[in-house]
Each structure stands twice: as structure tokens, then as C-alpha cells.
Amino acid sequence: MDEPAIRRFVGSEYPRVVAAVAAVCGDRAQAEDAVQEALARAWDRGRRGLVVQSLAAWVTTVAMNHSRSATRSALRRRRREERIVSPGDAVDDSGFGVAVDVLRAVEALPRRQREAVVVRYFLGYDVPGTATVLGVSDGTVKTLLFRARASLAAALEDSVDQEVCSDAGAR
Amino acid sequence: MPVLDDLVRDAVGGLVAPVPTDAVVADVAARRRRRRRTRRLTTAGLATVAIGLMGLGASALDLGDEPPEAVFAANPDPTSTPDPTHQPASPPPEGNGGFALWPEDTPAEWLAATDKPAWRSDSVETARQFAAEVLGWTDAVQPELVMPEAYGRHYRVAREPGGPVVVVHMEERQVCPTGQSCPASLTPAWSVMAVNDEPMPCEDPMPACFTLDVSAEDGAAVLRFGMLGAASADVEVSSGASVRATTTTGEVRLTTLDRALTDPGYVLLLFRDAGGRVSNAYGYMLGPADFEIG
């Protein structure tokens, strides 16, 4: 791992990995902190002769692990207010409201389910790949996804019902 | 909900924001420099230590490379078997200071070992031999290939069915005399590059992650690490010469050596249970850069 490789990653996959970690930890600054820390480790390990076969997968794993901690970097403190979905966010009707609902529903999932959903559905890993990134078995991934989908479906149906009721009331 | 996948993809995709590449790379580089400063302290201590190890004779244990295998592929198939036509997904990195962990840990030793046993041509058998000779796992179960897409071969080896497990990272090594064609006796052979308990990267501050801190304190190299529930741990640091110690606390102070470390080396930890059997192992290869002192 050298600077050109790091630069290529930052220029291509970095934003998606940050978004994925942010969706899991609920804090963009924390996600950036975690991903940058993971990149620094990958870079340092490369110098020491380690091969990182899939930088995106490795960084995702390490960043998600890192973000679980309560580590507070200066970056995180400075930008803590930039939570990706604040409880008071208004749901508009431009289409982004659905995304907010989905993010809230994802955020409400247990941590492992959240990670499985983001890695599988957003980052697009297959089940074995998701298992590798999360460090669990294929079966565990399937179970996590099954439970997550059920929770998400219920949460989003509730959300839709509320919007329908709200619209009906307005009329 | 047939479109749930798409909803998640779109919603999380909304979090994707462009970033200034130069600024991010600069931030990452700054983090790396901080990490290197910390590591230099370690190295300084290790250098001292390794030097002090001189006179103790060459180590019987040979290790290499890195801790939790940073090498892993995104879509491994744990059930797959070694493919004779397997090609490395990427070449070995440049600047790898160490040659190998075992059986020969330097090019000179490799060249001297002209009569390599037949099992050196078989990665599974080499992994099994490593488990038997270094870990003392003479009844280890059949090594299982993991991370087939990663460079080299990674085998999960269990001491016995249901027993402790380590992952052994193997590579096919070769070195030939400079300026000469490689003699038939020096055909590529499998060597152990690293040993860990898991193939997945596991980074602090995960409580379950193994951590090893090395620092220079009062002219000595001090290694601190989690004992992982072991009763004791054998510690070996090598760089041209080796020094060993045993700890029951996870802290080892190695005496100062009287010369700077310039040779590639390694750190090997063998964790033992109350019965004295190896229950876990970590092998880290240290390159020359690791011994640079600020």
C-alpha cells in the first residue's frame, strides 16, 4: 500500500465507505475519523510488507470496528453536530423524506443488523463477502439480514401509514 | 418488500459526498506519521533488544510478516481446497524486510538449505510441519485453506478437533545467487510468513482484539500484550540474533543491545495454557524500516 493507492482509493471508493460507516454509526465525522484511521493503518501496514488484497473491504472492516469505540478525535468533536439524521429532521415531500425514513429505520436496527444491511445492500457485497467484512459466518449474515428486513419492512410500513393518515387529515 | 434493497441503497447513497482528495490524503498521511513516531519508539526498543540478543545464538524459531492477516479477500470460500493453478492476486509488496518466518528466515539460510525436504513443495504439508515443529501441535488436524483469493496461502490449523486454532500465512519463496541462474536445488519452496489467531483484520480498540505494544523505556525494549487467557507466553524477538523471555503477565522487558538493529527480524509470541501446550501464536515480521530510530 503506497500513496498512489491511497490516493486512488480516496478519489474513488472513499466517499462510499464513509457513507456506509456513517450509516452504521450515525455520525459522519466519526465515520470519516474511522475510515481515515483505517487508511493510515493500511498505509503503514503496506510499508511493513503486508498485502491488503481488497482495500475497500479491509478499510470497511477496520473502520466499522474502530467506530464502535468511544474514541473521540478532534475531528469528531469539531463536527459532532453533523449527525446524518437528526431526530428533528423534517420529512419533506421531495423524495428525500423516504431516504430519511429509511436511514432512521436503519439507525434503529441493532448494530450488527445495521452493519449487515449496509455492507450487503449499499456496498453490494455478496453474502460471503459480507461475512468476511463483518467477521461472521454466512449463516449469521443471512440471519442478520432476515431480521433486519423484517424490522425495516415493519418500520417503513408504519412510516407510510403515518404519512397517508397525515395526508388524509390534511385533506 | 421487494424494493427494500434499493431503498437502503438510495438512502445510504444520499450520504455520499464528494471529498477533496488532497486534503483527505494529507490527513491520512498525518495520521500515518503519528503512528510511525509511535512505532519508532517501539523499534528503538526492539533494536536495542535484538542487539542484546546477540550472543544468544540464532533462534530456533523462525517467523515472519504481520499480525492479524491484513491480507484478505472480499469473497473467500472457506470450503475451497488448494488450487494447483492458483495464481497470486497481487505480487508480494516491495520493501518486505523479512524473508520468511520459517523454516529459513533469511536469504542466506535459504541458500544454504540446498537439500530441502519434499514437503517444502506442498503448502499444506509445510503448514503442518510448522504446526508440529514450532507450535508443538503434532496431532494437528488437516490444515484448511482460508482466503483463497489472497496472496499466498492461508491455512487454518487446529491443535486437535475443536481445539485452539491459528492461521498460518504461507508464500512460495525463492532466492538465487546474484547474477547466476537458479540451480535446480533452489526451486521455489513454501515458507511460513506469519501466524495469527484469525485471518480477519481485528483492530483495537475492539476488546476482543489482540494488541501488542512495543516501546523503548530506559534503554530496554518493553513488549506489552494481552495474554488471551493463556497461563504464560514465550516471547522471541529476533534481528540477526534472537532473545527470548517468558511472561505470565503480558509484559516483557528485554535488555538493551549494544548495536543498532539493521537486519530484518520478527516477533513471535507463543501462548501456553496451564498444561504448557501452545494455545495461540502471533508472528510479526519486522523489516529494516522498523528499526530506524527517528
GROMACS .gro file of C-alpha atoms in nm:
model
  465
    1MET     CA    1   0.000   0.000   0.000
    2ASP     CA    2   0.154   0.326  -0.110
    3GLU     CA    3   0.041   0.684  -0.154
    4PRO     CA    4  -0.084   0.640  -0.511
    5ALA     CA    5  -0.302   0.351  -0.396
    6ILE     CA    6  -0.435   0.554  -0.106
    7ARG     CA    7  -0.499   0.845  -0.339
    8ARG     CA    8  -0.685   0.625  -0.585
    9PHE     CA    9  -0.898   0.489  -0.306
   10VAL     CA   10  -0.980   0.834  -0.172
   11GLY     CA   11  -1.067   0.951  -0.521
   12SER     CA   12  -1.298   0.661  -0.588
   13GLU     CA   13  -1.430   0.445  -0.306
   14TYR     CA   14  -1.365   0.661  -0.003
   15PRO     CA   15  -1.695   0.855  -0.015
   16ARG     CA   16  -1.898   0.536  -0.035
   17VAL     CA   17  -1.713   0.371   0.251
   18VAL     CA   18  -1.753   0.684   0.463
   19ALA     CA   19  -2.123   0.687   0.384
   20ALA     CA   20  -2.153   0.321   0.478
   21VAL     CA   21  -1.976   0.366   0.809
   22ALA     CA   22  -2.179   0.683   0.874
   23ALA     CA   23  -2.499   0.490   0.816
   24VAL     CA   24  -2.384   0.235   1.070
   25CYS     CA   25  -2.251   0.465   1.340
   26GLY     CA   26  -2.489   0.755   1.275
   27ASP     CA   27  -2.217   1.017   1.272
   28ARG     CA   28  -2.040   1.137   0.961
   29ALA     CA   29  -1.747   1.288   1.146
   30GLN     CA   30  -1.693   0.968   1.338
   31ALA     CA   31  -1.715   0.776   1.013
   32GLU     CA   32  -1.453   0.994   0.847
   33ASP     CA   33  -1.233   0.959   1.151
   34ALA     CA   34  -1.266   0.582   1.145
   35VAL     CA   35  -1.207   0.548   0.773
   36GLN     CA   36  -0.905   0.776   0.778
   37GLU     CA   37  -0.762   0.585   1.071
   38ALA     CA   38  -0.814   0.261   0.884
   39LEU     CA   39  -0.643   0.404   0.577
   40ALA     CA   40  -0.347   0.518   0.783
   41ARG     CA   41  -0.317   0.167   0.922
   42ALA     CA   42  -0.340   0.014   0.577
   43TRP     CA   43  -0.073   0.251   0.453
   44ASP     CA   44   0.151   0.176   0.747
   45ARG     CA   45   0.099  -0.195   0.712
   46GLY     CA   46   0.188  -0.175   0.345
   47ARG     CA   47   0.515  -0.018   0.442
   48ARG     CA   48   0.576  -0.312   0.668
   49GLY     CA   49   0.515  -0.560   0.392
   50LEU     CA   50   0.153  -0.652   0.433
   51VAL     CA   51  -0.064  -0.706   0.133
   52VAL     CA   52  -0.415  -0.572   0.158
   53GLN     CA   53  -0.595  -0.765  -0.107
   54SER     CA   54  -0.916  -0.567  -0.104
   55LEU     CA   55  -0.852  -0.224   0.036
   56ALA     CA   56  -1.219  -0.126   0.039
   57ALA     CA   57  -1.321  -0.438   0.229
   58TRP     CA   58  -1.031  -0.411   0.470
   59VAL     CA   59  -1.091  -0.044   0.537
   60THR     CA   60  -1.462  -0.105   0.585
   61THR     CA   61  -1.396  -0.375   0.839
   62VAL     CA   62  -1.138  -0.181   1.033
   63ALA     CA   63  -1.337   0.142   1.019
   64MET     CA   64  -1.651  -0.026   1.146
   65ASN     CA   65  -1.454  -0.185   1.426
   66HIS     CA   66  -1.294   0.147   1.504
   67SER     CA   67  -1.621   0.334   1.501
   68ARG     CA   68  -1.757   0.106   1.769
   69SER     CA   69  -1.523   0.256   2.016
   70ALA     CA   70  -1.591   0.570   2.207
   71THR     CA   71  -1.274   0.725   2.073
   72ARG     CA   72  -1.313   1.096   2.035
   73SER     CA   73  -1.090   1.251   1.781
   74ALA     CA   74  -1.060   1.623   1.735
   75LEU     CA   75  -1.237   1.586   1.407
   76ARG     CA   76  -1.523   1.410   1.570
   77ARG     CA   77  -1.556   1.671   1.841
   78ARG     CA   78  -1.539   1.954   1.592
   79ARG     CA   79  -1.805   1.814   1.369
   80ARG     CA   80  -2.018   1.625   1.611
   81GLU     CA   81  -2.320   1.829   1.529
   82GLU     CA   82  -2.323   1.690   1.179
   83ARG     CA   83  -2.523   1.383   1.266
   84ILE     CA   84  -2.655   1.237   0.950
   85VAL     CA   85  -3.014   1.218   1.059
   86SER     CA   86  -3.117   1.433   1.349
   87PRO     CA   87  -3.428   1.332   1.536
   88GLY     CA   88  -3.589   1.659   1.443
   89ASP     CA   89  -3.520   1.643   1.074
   90ALA     CA   90  -3.826   1.742   0.880
   91VAL     CA   91  -3.956   1.495   0.628
   92ASP     CA   92  -4.014   1.682   0.309
   93ASP     CA   93  -4.202   1.561   0.007
   94SER     CA   94  -3.919   1.592  -0.240
   95GLY     CA   95  -3.835   1.226  -0.221
   96PHE     CA   96  -3.557   1.275   0.029
   97GLY     CA   97  -3.811   1.216   0.301
   98VAL     CA   98  -3.822   0.849   0.214
   99ALA     CA   99  -3.446   0.834   0.243
  100VAL     CA  100  -3.464   0.993   0.586
  101ASP     CA  101  -3.723   0.739   0.692
  102VAL     CA  102  -3.508   0.457   0.564
  103LEU     CA  103  -3.200   0.593   0.737
  104ARG     CA  104  -3.392   0.630   1.060
  105ALA     CA  105  -3.516   0.275   1.027
  106VAL     CA  106  -3.164   0.153   0.959
  107GLU     CA  107  -3.034   0.353   1.251
  108ALA     CA  108  -3.292   0.188   1.476
  109LEU     CA  109  -3.163  -0.160   1.394
  110PRO     CA  110  -2.925  -0.342   1.629
  111ARG     CA  111  -2.566  -0.268   1.539
  112ARG     CA  112  -2.486  -0.599   1.372
  113GLN     CA  113  -2.803  -0.593   1.164
  114ARG     CA  114  -2.722  -0.238   1.063
  115GLU     CA  115  -2.376  -0.339   0.951
  116ALA     CA  116  -2.507  -0.635   0.756
  117VAL     CA  117  -2.770  -0.426   0.580
  118VAL     CA  118  -2.524  -0.154   0.481
  119VAL     CA  119  -2.248  -0.385   0.370
  120ARG     CA  120  -2.484  -0.613   0.178
  121TYR     CA  121  -2.729  -0.368   0.025
  122PHE     CA  122  -2.531  -0.048  -0.004
  123LEU     CA  123  -2.174  -0.163  -0.058
  124GLY     CA  124  -2.302  -0.454  -0.262
  125TYR     CA  125  -2.101  -0.741  -0.119
  126ASP     CA  126  -2.247  -1.085  -0.163
  127VAL     CA  127  -2.326  -1.290   0.145
  128PRO     CA  128  -1.980  -1.450   0.175
  129GLY     CA  129  -1.820  -1.111   0.120
  130THR     CA  130  -2.041  -0.954   0.382
  131ALA     CA  131  -1.950  -1.234   0.618
  132THR     CA  132  -1.583  -1.166   0.557
  133VAL     CA  133  -1.616  -0.794   0.615
  134LEU     CA  134  -1.813  -0.846   0.934
  135GLY     CA  135  -1.608  -1.140   1.054
  136VAL     CA  136  -1.903  -1.372   1.093
  137SER     CA  137  -2.032  -1.681   0.917
  138ASP     CA  138  -2.252  -1.682   0.608
  139GLY     CA  139  -2.535  -1.818   0.817
  140THR     CA  140  -2.506  -1.535   1.062
  141VAL     CA  141  -2.523  -1.283   0.779
  142LYS     CA  142  -2.839  -1.444   0.645
  143THR     CA  143  -2.995  -1.438   0.988
  144LEU     CA  144  -2.898  -1.076   1.044
  145LEU     CA  145  -3.038  -0.976   0.705
  146PHE     CA  146  -3.360  -1.168   0.760
  147ARG     CA  147  -3.422  -0.998   1.091
  148ALA     CA  148  -3.318  -0.660   0.958
  149ARG     CA  149  -3.550  -0.684   0.660
  150ALA     CA  150  -3.841  -0.774   0.884
  151SER     CA  151  -3.771  -0.478   1.112
  152LEU     CA  152  -3.718  -0.241   0.823
  153ALA     CA  153  -4.035  -0.352   0.650
  154ALA     CA  154  -4.237  -0.300   0.965
  155ALA     CA  155  -4.080   0.036   1.036
  156LEU     CA  156  -4.127   0.164   0.685
  157GLU     CA  157  -4.485   0.042   0.663
  158ASP     CA  158  -4.558   0.231   0.983
  159SER     CA  159  -4.394   0.535   0.832
  160VAL     CA  160  -4.601   0.508   0.515
  161ASP     CA  161  -4.918   0.459   0.718
  162GLN     CA  162  -4.843   0.772   0.917
  163GLU     CA  163  -4.785   0.975   0.603
  164VAL     CA  164  -5.109   0.850   0.449
  165CYS     CA  165  -5.301   0.936   0.765
  166SER     CA  166  -5.135   1.274   0.775
  167ASP     CA  167  -5.222   1.343   0.414
  168ALA     CA  168  -5.580   1.229   0.466
  169GLY     CA  169  -5.615   1.454   0.767
  170ALA     CA  170  -5.486   1.749   0.573
  171ARG     CA  171  -5.747   1.698   0.309
  172MET     CA  172  -4.085  -0.554   0.042
  173PRO     CA  173  -3.924  -0.620  -0.294
  174VAL     CA  174  -3.753  -0.282  -0.321
  175LEU     CA  175  -3.601  -0.273   0.023
  176ASP     CA  176  -3.254  -0.325  -0.115
  177ASP     CA  177  -3.298  -0.029  -0.344
  178LEU     CA  178  -3.440   0.187  -0.067
  179VAL     CA  179  -3.138   0.119   0.151
  180ARG     CA  180  -2.901   0.172  -0.138
  181ASP     CA  181  -3.060   0.502  -0.230
  182ALA     CA  182  -3.089   0.623   0.127
  183VAL     CA  183  -2.731   0.547   0.222
  184GLY     CA  184  -2.623   0.667  -0.119
  185GLY     CA  185  -2.760   1.004  -0.023
  186LEU     CA  186  -2.485   1.023   0.236
  187VAL     CA  187  -2.216   1.001  -0.027
  188ALA     CA  188  -2.047   1.334  -0.058
  189PRO     CA  189  -1.751   1.438  -0.270
  190VAL     CA  190  -1.433   1.492  -0.079
  191PRO     CA  191  -1.119   1.693  -0.150
  192THR     CA  192  -0.876   1.414  -0.228
  193ASP     CA  193  -0.562   1.611  -0.145
  194ALA     CA  194  -0.694   1.716   0.194
  195VAL     CA  195  -0.801   1.367   0.286
  196VAL     CA  196  -0.472   1.214   0.174
  197ALA     CA  197  -0.289   1.480   0.376
  198ASP     CA  198  -0.496   1.392   0.682
  199VAL     CA  199  -0.428   1.023   0.637
  200ALA     CA  200  -0.057   1.092   0.588
  201ALA     CA  201  -0.050   1.293   0.910
  202ARG     CA  202  -0.216   1.006   1.096
  203ARG     CA  203   0.037   0.769   0.949
  204ARG     CA  204   0.326   0.988   1.062
  205ARG     CA  205   0.188   0.987   1.413
  206ARG     CA  206   0.163   0.612   1.402
  207ARG     CA  207   0.518   0.584   1.274
  208ARG     CA  208   0.653   0.802   1.551
  209THR     CA  209   0.495   0.568   1.799
  210ARG     CA  210   0.629   0.272   1.616
  211ARG     CA  211   0.980   0.414   1.608
  212LEU     CA  212   0.981   0.413   1.981
  213THR     CA  213   0.895   0.053   1.957
  214THR     CA  214   1.162  -0.010   1.707
  215ALA     CA  215   1.420   0.167   1.905
  216GLY     CA  216   1.342  -0.061   2.190
  217LEU     CA  217   1.338  -0.363   1.970
  218ALA     CA  218   1.664  -0.268   1.813
  219THR     CA  219   1.819  -0.243   2.147
  220VAL     CA  220   1.666  -0.567   2.242
  221ALA     CA  221   1.762  -0.750   1.933
  222ILE     CA  222   2.112  -0.633   1.968
  223GLY     CA  223   2.117  -0.759   2.319
  224LEU     CA  224   2.011  -1.086   2.189
  225MET     CA  225   2.341  -1.124   2.017
  226GLY     CA  226   2.548  -1.395   2.163
  227LEU     CA  227   2.243  -1.594   2.235
  228GLY     CA  228   2.279  -1.767   1.906
  229ALA     CA  229   2.040  -1.796   1.622
  230SER     CA  230   1.686  -1.860   1.706
  231ALA     CA  231   1.532  -2.196   1.657
  232LEU     CA  232   1.204  -2.032   1.576
  233ASP     CA  233   1.153  -1.851   1.256
  234LEU     CA  234   0.864  -1.623   1.198
  235GLY     CA  235   0.765  -1.362   0.953
  236ASP     CA  236   0.539  -1.095   0.838
  237GLU     CA  237   0.249  -0.947   1.020
  238PRO     CA  238  -0.010  -0.991   1.289
  239PRO     CA  239  -0.376  -1.031   1.215
  240GLU     CA  240  -0.355  -1.108   0.849
  241ALA     CA  241  -0.411  -0.783   0.684
  242VAL     CA  242  -0.431  -0.988   0.374
  243PHE     CA  243  -0.780  -1.089   0.293
  244ALA     CA  244  -1.010  -1.107   0.004
  245ALA     CA  245  -1.363  -0.989  -0.008
  246ASN     CA  246  -1.523  -1.311  -0.116
  247PRO     CA  247  -1.337  -1.602   0.035
  248ASP     CA  248  -1.463  -1.954   0.016
  249PRO     CA  249  -1.366  -2.125   0.336
  250THR     CA  250  -1.461  -2.461   0.199
  251SER     CA  251  -1.241  -2.448  -0.105
  252THR     CA  252  -0.933  -2.660  -0.145
  253PRO     CA  253  -0.594  -2.550  -0.273
  254ASP     CA  254  -0.585  -2.499  -0.644
  255PRO     CA  255  -0.259  -2.611  -0.800
  256THR     CA  256  -0.302  -2.346  -1.066
  257HIS     CA  257  -0.368  -2.076  -0.811
  258GLN     CA  258  -0.203  -1.752  -0.906
  259PRO     CA  259  -0.133  -1.476  -0.660
  260ALA     CA  260  -0.389  -1.200  -0.684
  261SER     CA  261  -0.114  -0.948  -0.637
  262PRO     CA  262   0.261  -0.963  -0.613
  263PRO     CA  263   0.443  -0.953  -0.285
  264PRO     CA  264   0.486  -0.599  -0.165
  265GLU     CA  265   0.815  -0.430  -0.212
  266GLY     CA  266   1.006  -0.343   0.095
  267ASN     CA  267   0.913  -0.653   0.285
  268GLY     CA  268   1.202  -0.658   0.521
  269GLY     CA  269   1.183  -1.016   0.625
  270PHE     CA  270   1.243  -1.313   0.403
  271ALA     CA  271   1.024  -1.560   0.581
  272LEU     CA  272   0.939  -1.677   0.925
  273TRP     CA  273   1.010  -2.045   0.892
  274PRO     CA  274   1.194  -2.266   0.810
  275GLU     CA  275   1.453  -2.018   0.682
  276ASP     CA  276   1.416  -1.659   0.787
  277THR     CA  277   1.694  -1.507   0.578
  278PRO     CA  278   1.803  -1.544   0.216
  279ALA     CA  279   2.139  -1.674   0.337
  280GLU     CA  280   1.973  -1.954   0.529
  281TRP     CA  281   1.753  -2.029   0.233
  282LEU     CA  282   2.052  -2.057   0.002
  283ALA     CA  283   2.234  -2.275   0.250
  284ALA     CA  284   1.941  -2.515   0.276
  285THR     CA  285   2.008  -2.684  -0.056
  286ASP     CA  286   1.858  -3.015   0.045
  287LYS     CA  287   1.506  -2.914   0.120
  288PRO     CA  288   1.268  -3.192   0.220
  289ALA     CA  289   0.995  -3.297  -0.019
  290TRP     CA  290   0.721  -3.147   0.197
  291ARG     CA  291   0.853  -2.797   0.119
  292SER     CA  292   0.688  -2.825  -0.222
  293ASP     CA  293   0.350  -2.880  -0.057
  294SER     CA  294   0.196  -2.583   0.120
  295VAL     CA  295  -0.036  -2.796   0.330
  296GLU     CA  296   0.246  -3.018   0.449
  297THR     CA  297   0.464  -2.716   0.522
  298ALA     CA  298   0.186  -2.568   0.732
  299ARG     CA  299   0.150  -2.898   0.911
  300GLN     CA  300   0.525  -2.918   0.975
  301PHE     CA  301   0.525  -2.565   1.112
  302ALA     CA  302   0.244  -2.654   1.349
  303ALA     CA  303   0.429  -2.962   1.467
  304GLU     CA  304   0.780  -2.820   1.499
  305VAL     CA  305   0.714  -2.465   1.615
  306LEU     CA  306   0.381  -2.491   1.794
  307GLY     CA  307   0.429  -2.847   1.911
  308TRP     CA  308   0.097  -2.945   1.759
  309THR     CA  309   0.195  -3.292   1.647
  310ASP     CA  310  -0.165  -3.405   1.621
  311ALA     CA  311  -0.295  -3.102   1.434
  312VAL     CA  312  -0.592  -3.161   1.211
  313GLN     CA  313  -0.574  -3.120   0.835
  314PRO     CA  314  -0.497  -2.753   0.756
  315GLU     CA  315  -0.795  -2.577   0.600
  316LEU     CA  316  -0.744  -2.319   0.327
  317VAL     CA  317  -0.897  -1.980   0.403
  318MET     CA  318  -0.897  -1.661   0.200
  319PRO     CA  319  -0.815  -1.837  -0.128
  320GLU     CA  320  -0.804  -1.511  -0.318
  321ALA     CA  321  -0.541  -1.352  -0.100
  322TYR     CA  322  -0.178  -1.355  -0.192
  323GLY     CA  323  -0.004  -1.673  -0.090
  324ARG     CA  324  -0.192  -1.935   0.108
  325HIS     CA  325  -0.360  -1.903   0.443
  326TYR     CA  326  -0.432  -2.217   0.637
  327ARG     CA  327  -0.638  -2.252   0.947
  328VAL     CA  328  -0.480  -2.518   1.165
  329ALA     CA  329  -0.639  -2.667   1.475
  330ARG     CA  330  -0.432  -2.824   1.752
  331GLU     CA  331  -0.688  -3.101   1.771
  332PRO     CA  332  -1.053  -3.132   1.669
  333GLY     CA  333  -1.237  -2.848   1.842
  334GLY     CA  334  -0.912  -2.725   1.991
  335PRO     CA  335  -0.719  -2.399   1.961
  336VAL     CA  336  -0.673  -2.261   1.612
  337VAL     CA  337  -0.417  -2.046   1.436
  338VAL     CA  338  -0.396  -1.916   1.082
  339VAL     CA  339  -0.066  -1.971   0.906
  340HIS     CA  340   0.022  -1.746   0.613
  341MET     CA  341   0.240  -1.918   0.355
  342GLU     CA  342   0.422  -1.795   0.049
  343GLU     CA  343   0.629  -1.969  -0.209
  344ARG     CA  344   0.976  -1.825  -0.165
  345GLN     CA  345   1.280  -1.840  -0.382
  346VAL     CA  346   1.616  -1.672  -0.391
  347CYS     CA  347   1.901  -1.732  -0.630
  348PRO     CA  348   2.265  -1.632  -0.618
  349THR     CA  349   2.310  -1.288  -0.763
  350GLY     CA  350   2.398  -1.291  -1.129
  351GLN     CA  351   2.358  -1.667  -1.165
  352SER     CA  352   2.087  -1.890  -1.288
  353CYS     CA  353   1.891  -2.057  -1.014
  354PRO     CA  354   2.013  -2.414  -0.951
  355ALA     CA  355   1.754  -2.687  -0.954
  356SER     CA  356   1.817  -2.739  -0.585
  357LEU     CA  357   1.685  -2.389  -0.520
  358THR     CA  358   1.344  -2.428  -0.675
  359PRO     CA  359   1.066  -2.235  -0.504
  360ALA     CA  360   0.957  -2.376  -0.172
  361TRP     CA  361   0.677  -2.288   0.067
  362SER     CA  362   0.767  -2.087   0.373
  363VAL     CA  363   0.568  -1.954   0.664
  364MET     CA  364   0.534  -1.578   0.657
  365ALA     CA  365   0.315  -1.515   0.960
  366VAL     CA  366   0.096  -1.678   1.216
  367ASN     CA  367  -0.209  -1.535   1.390
  368ASP     CA  368  -0.525  -1.647   1.552
  369GLU     CA  369  -0.757  -1.506   1.288
  370PRO     CA  370  -0.737  -1.418   0.921
  371MET     CA  371  -0.962  -1.118   0.961
  372PRO     CA  372  -0.816  -0.785   1.049
  373CYS     CA  373  -0.905  -0.703   1.402
  374GLU     CA  374  -0.805  -0.365   1.521
  375ASP     CA  375  -0.801  -0.206   1.858
  376PRO     CA  376  -0.994  -0.078   2.041
  377MET     CA  377  -1.207  -0.386   1.993
  378PRO     CA  378  -1.191  -0.552   2.331
  379ALA     CA  379  -1.151  -0.892   2.177
  380CYS     CA  380  -0.867  -0.785   1.954
  381PHE     CA  381  -0.515  -0.881   2.029
  382THR     CA  382  -0.283  -0.588   2.081
  383LEU     CA  383   0.092  -0.574   2.108
  384ASP     CA  384   0.265  -0.256   2.215
  385VAL     CA  385   0.638  -0.226   2.195
  386SER     CA  386   0.817   0.071   2.343
  387ALA     CA  387   1.163   0.183   2.439
  388GLU     CA  388   1.191   0.253   2.807
  389ASP     CA  389   1.515   0.331   2.986
  390GLY     CA  390   1.722   0.166   2.723
  391ALA     CA  391   1.519  -0.151   2.711
  392ALA     CA  392   1.253  -0.274   2.478
  393VAL     CA  393   0.928  -0.342   2.653
  394LEU     CA  394   0.657  -0.554   2.499
  395ARG     CA  395   0.307  -0.546   2.637
  396PHE     CA  396   0.026  -0.757   2.507
  397GLY     CA  397  -0.292  -0.926   2.608
  398MET     CA  398  -0.244  -1.276   2.742
  399LEU     CA  399  -0.560  -1.405   2.574
  400GLY     CA  400  -0.634  -1.619   2.874
  401ALA     CA  401  -0.304  -1.803   2.848
  402ALA     CA  402  -0.111  -1.910   3.155
  403SER     CA  403   0.217  -1.793   3.007
  404ALA     CA  404   0.370  -1.668   2.686
  405ASP     CA  405   0.708  -1.728   2.528
  406VAL     CA  406   0.836  -1.412   2.362
  407GLU     CA  407   1.102  -1.410   2.098
  408VAL     CA  408   1.243  -1.107   1.922
  409SER     CA  409   1.496  -1.159   1.651
  410SER     CA  410   1.704  -0.945   1.422
  411GLY     CA  411   2.014  -1.127   1.318
  412ALA     CA  412   2.021  -1.277   1.663
  413SER     CA  413   1.738  -1.356   1.890
  414VAL     CA  414   1.639  -1.316   2.250
  415ARG     CA  415   1.366  -1.496   2.434
  416ALA     CA  416   1.175  -1.448   2.751
  417THR     CA  417   0.868  -1.589   2.919
  418THR     CA  418   0.595  -1.395   3.089
  419THR     CA  419   0.282  -1.468   3.281
  420THR     CA  420   0.167  -1.107   3.289
  421GLY     CA  421   0.187  -0.994   2.928
  422GLU     CA  422   0.477  -0.762   2.988
  423VAL     CA  423   0.836  -0.838   2.899
  424ARG     CA  424   1.138  -0.613   2.936
  425LEU     CA  425   1.424  -0.706   2.708
  426THR     CA  426   1.773  -0.587   2.789
  427THR     CA  427   1.946  -0.328   2.583
  428LEU     CA  428   2.158  -0.443   2.297
  429ASP     CA  429   2.479  -0.277   2.210
  430ARG     CA  430   2.431  -0.221   1.842
  431ALA     CA  431   2.162  -0.083   1.620
  432LEU     CA  432   1.934  -0.327   1.451
  433THR     CA  433   1.976  -0.334   1.080
  434ASP     CA  434   1.869  -0.685   0.993
  435PRO     CA  435   1.511  -0.782   0.925
  436GLY     CA  436   1.362  -0.966   1.214
  437TYR     CA  437   1.047  -1.077   1.379
  438VAL     CA  438   0.847  -1.103   1.694
  439LEU     CA  439   0.698  -1.437   1.786
  440LEU     CA  440   0.463  -1.497   2.075
  441LEU     CA  441   0.366  -1.848   2.177
  442PHE     CA  442   0.084  -1.852   2.429
  443ARG     CA  443   0.065  -2.155   2.654
  444ASP     CA  444  -0.214  -2.299   2.860
  445ALA     CA  445  -0.178  -2.421   3.216
  446GLY     CA  446  -0.056  -2.752   3.085
  447GLY     CA  447   0.224  -2.585   2.892
  448ARG     CA  448   0.076  -2.653   2.549
  449VAL     CA  449   0.068  -2.378   2.290
  450SER     CA  450  -0.284  -2.242   2.272
  451ASN     CA  451  -0.226  -1.945   2.040
  452ALA     CA  452   0.052  -1.780   1.843
  453TYR     CA  453   0.135  -1.449   1.685
  454GLY     CA  454   0.421  -1.386   1.448
  455TYR     CA  455   0.509  -1.038   1.327
  456MET     CA  456   0.779  -0.975   1.075
  457LEU     CA  457   0.986  -0.665   1.128
  458GLY     CA  458   1.153  -0.500   0.835
  459PRO     CA  459   1.457  -0.275   0.836
  460ALA     CA  460   1.237   0.032   0.844
  461ASP     CA  461   1.100  -0.083   1.173
  462PHE     CA  462   1.440  -0.047   1.323
  463GLU     CA  463   1.503   0.305   1.209
  464ILE     CA  464   1.541   0.528   1.503
  465GLY     CA  465   1.397   0.868   1.448
   0.00000   0.00000   0.00000
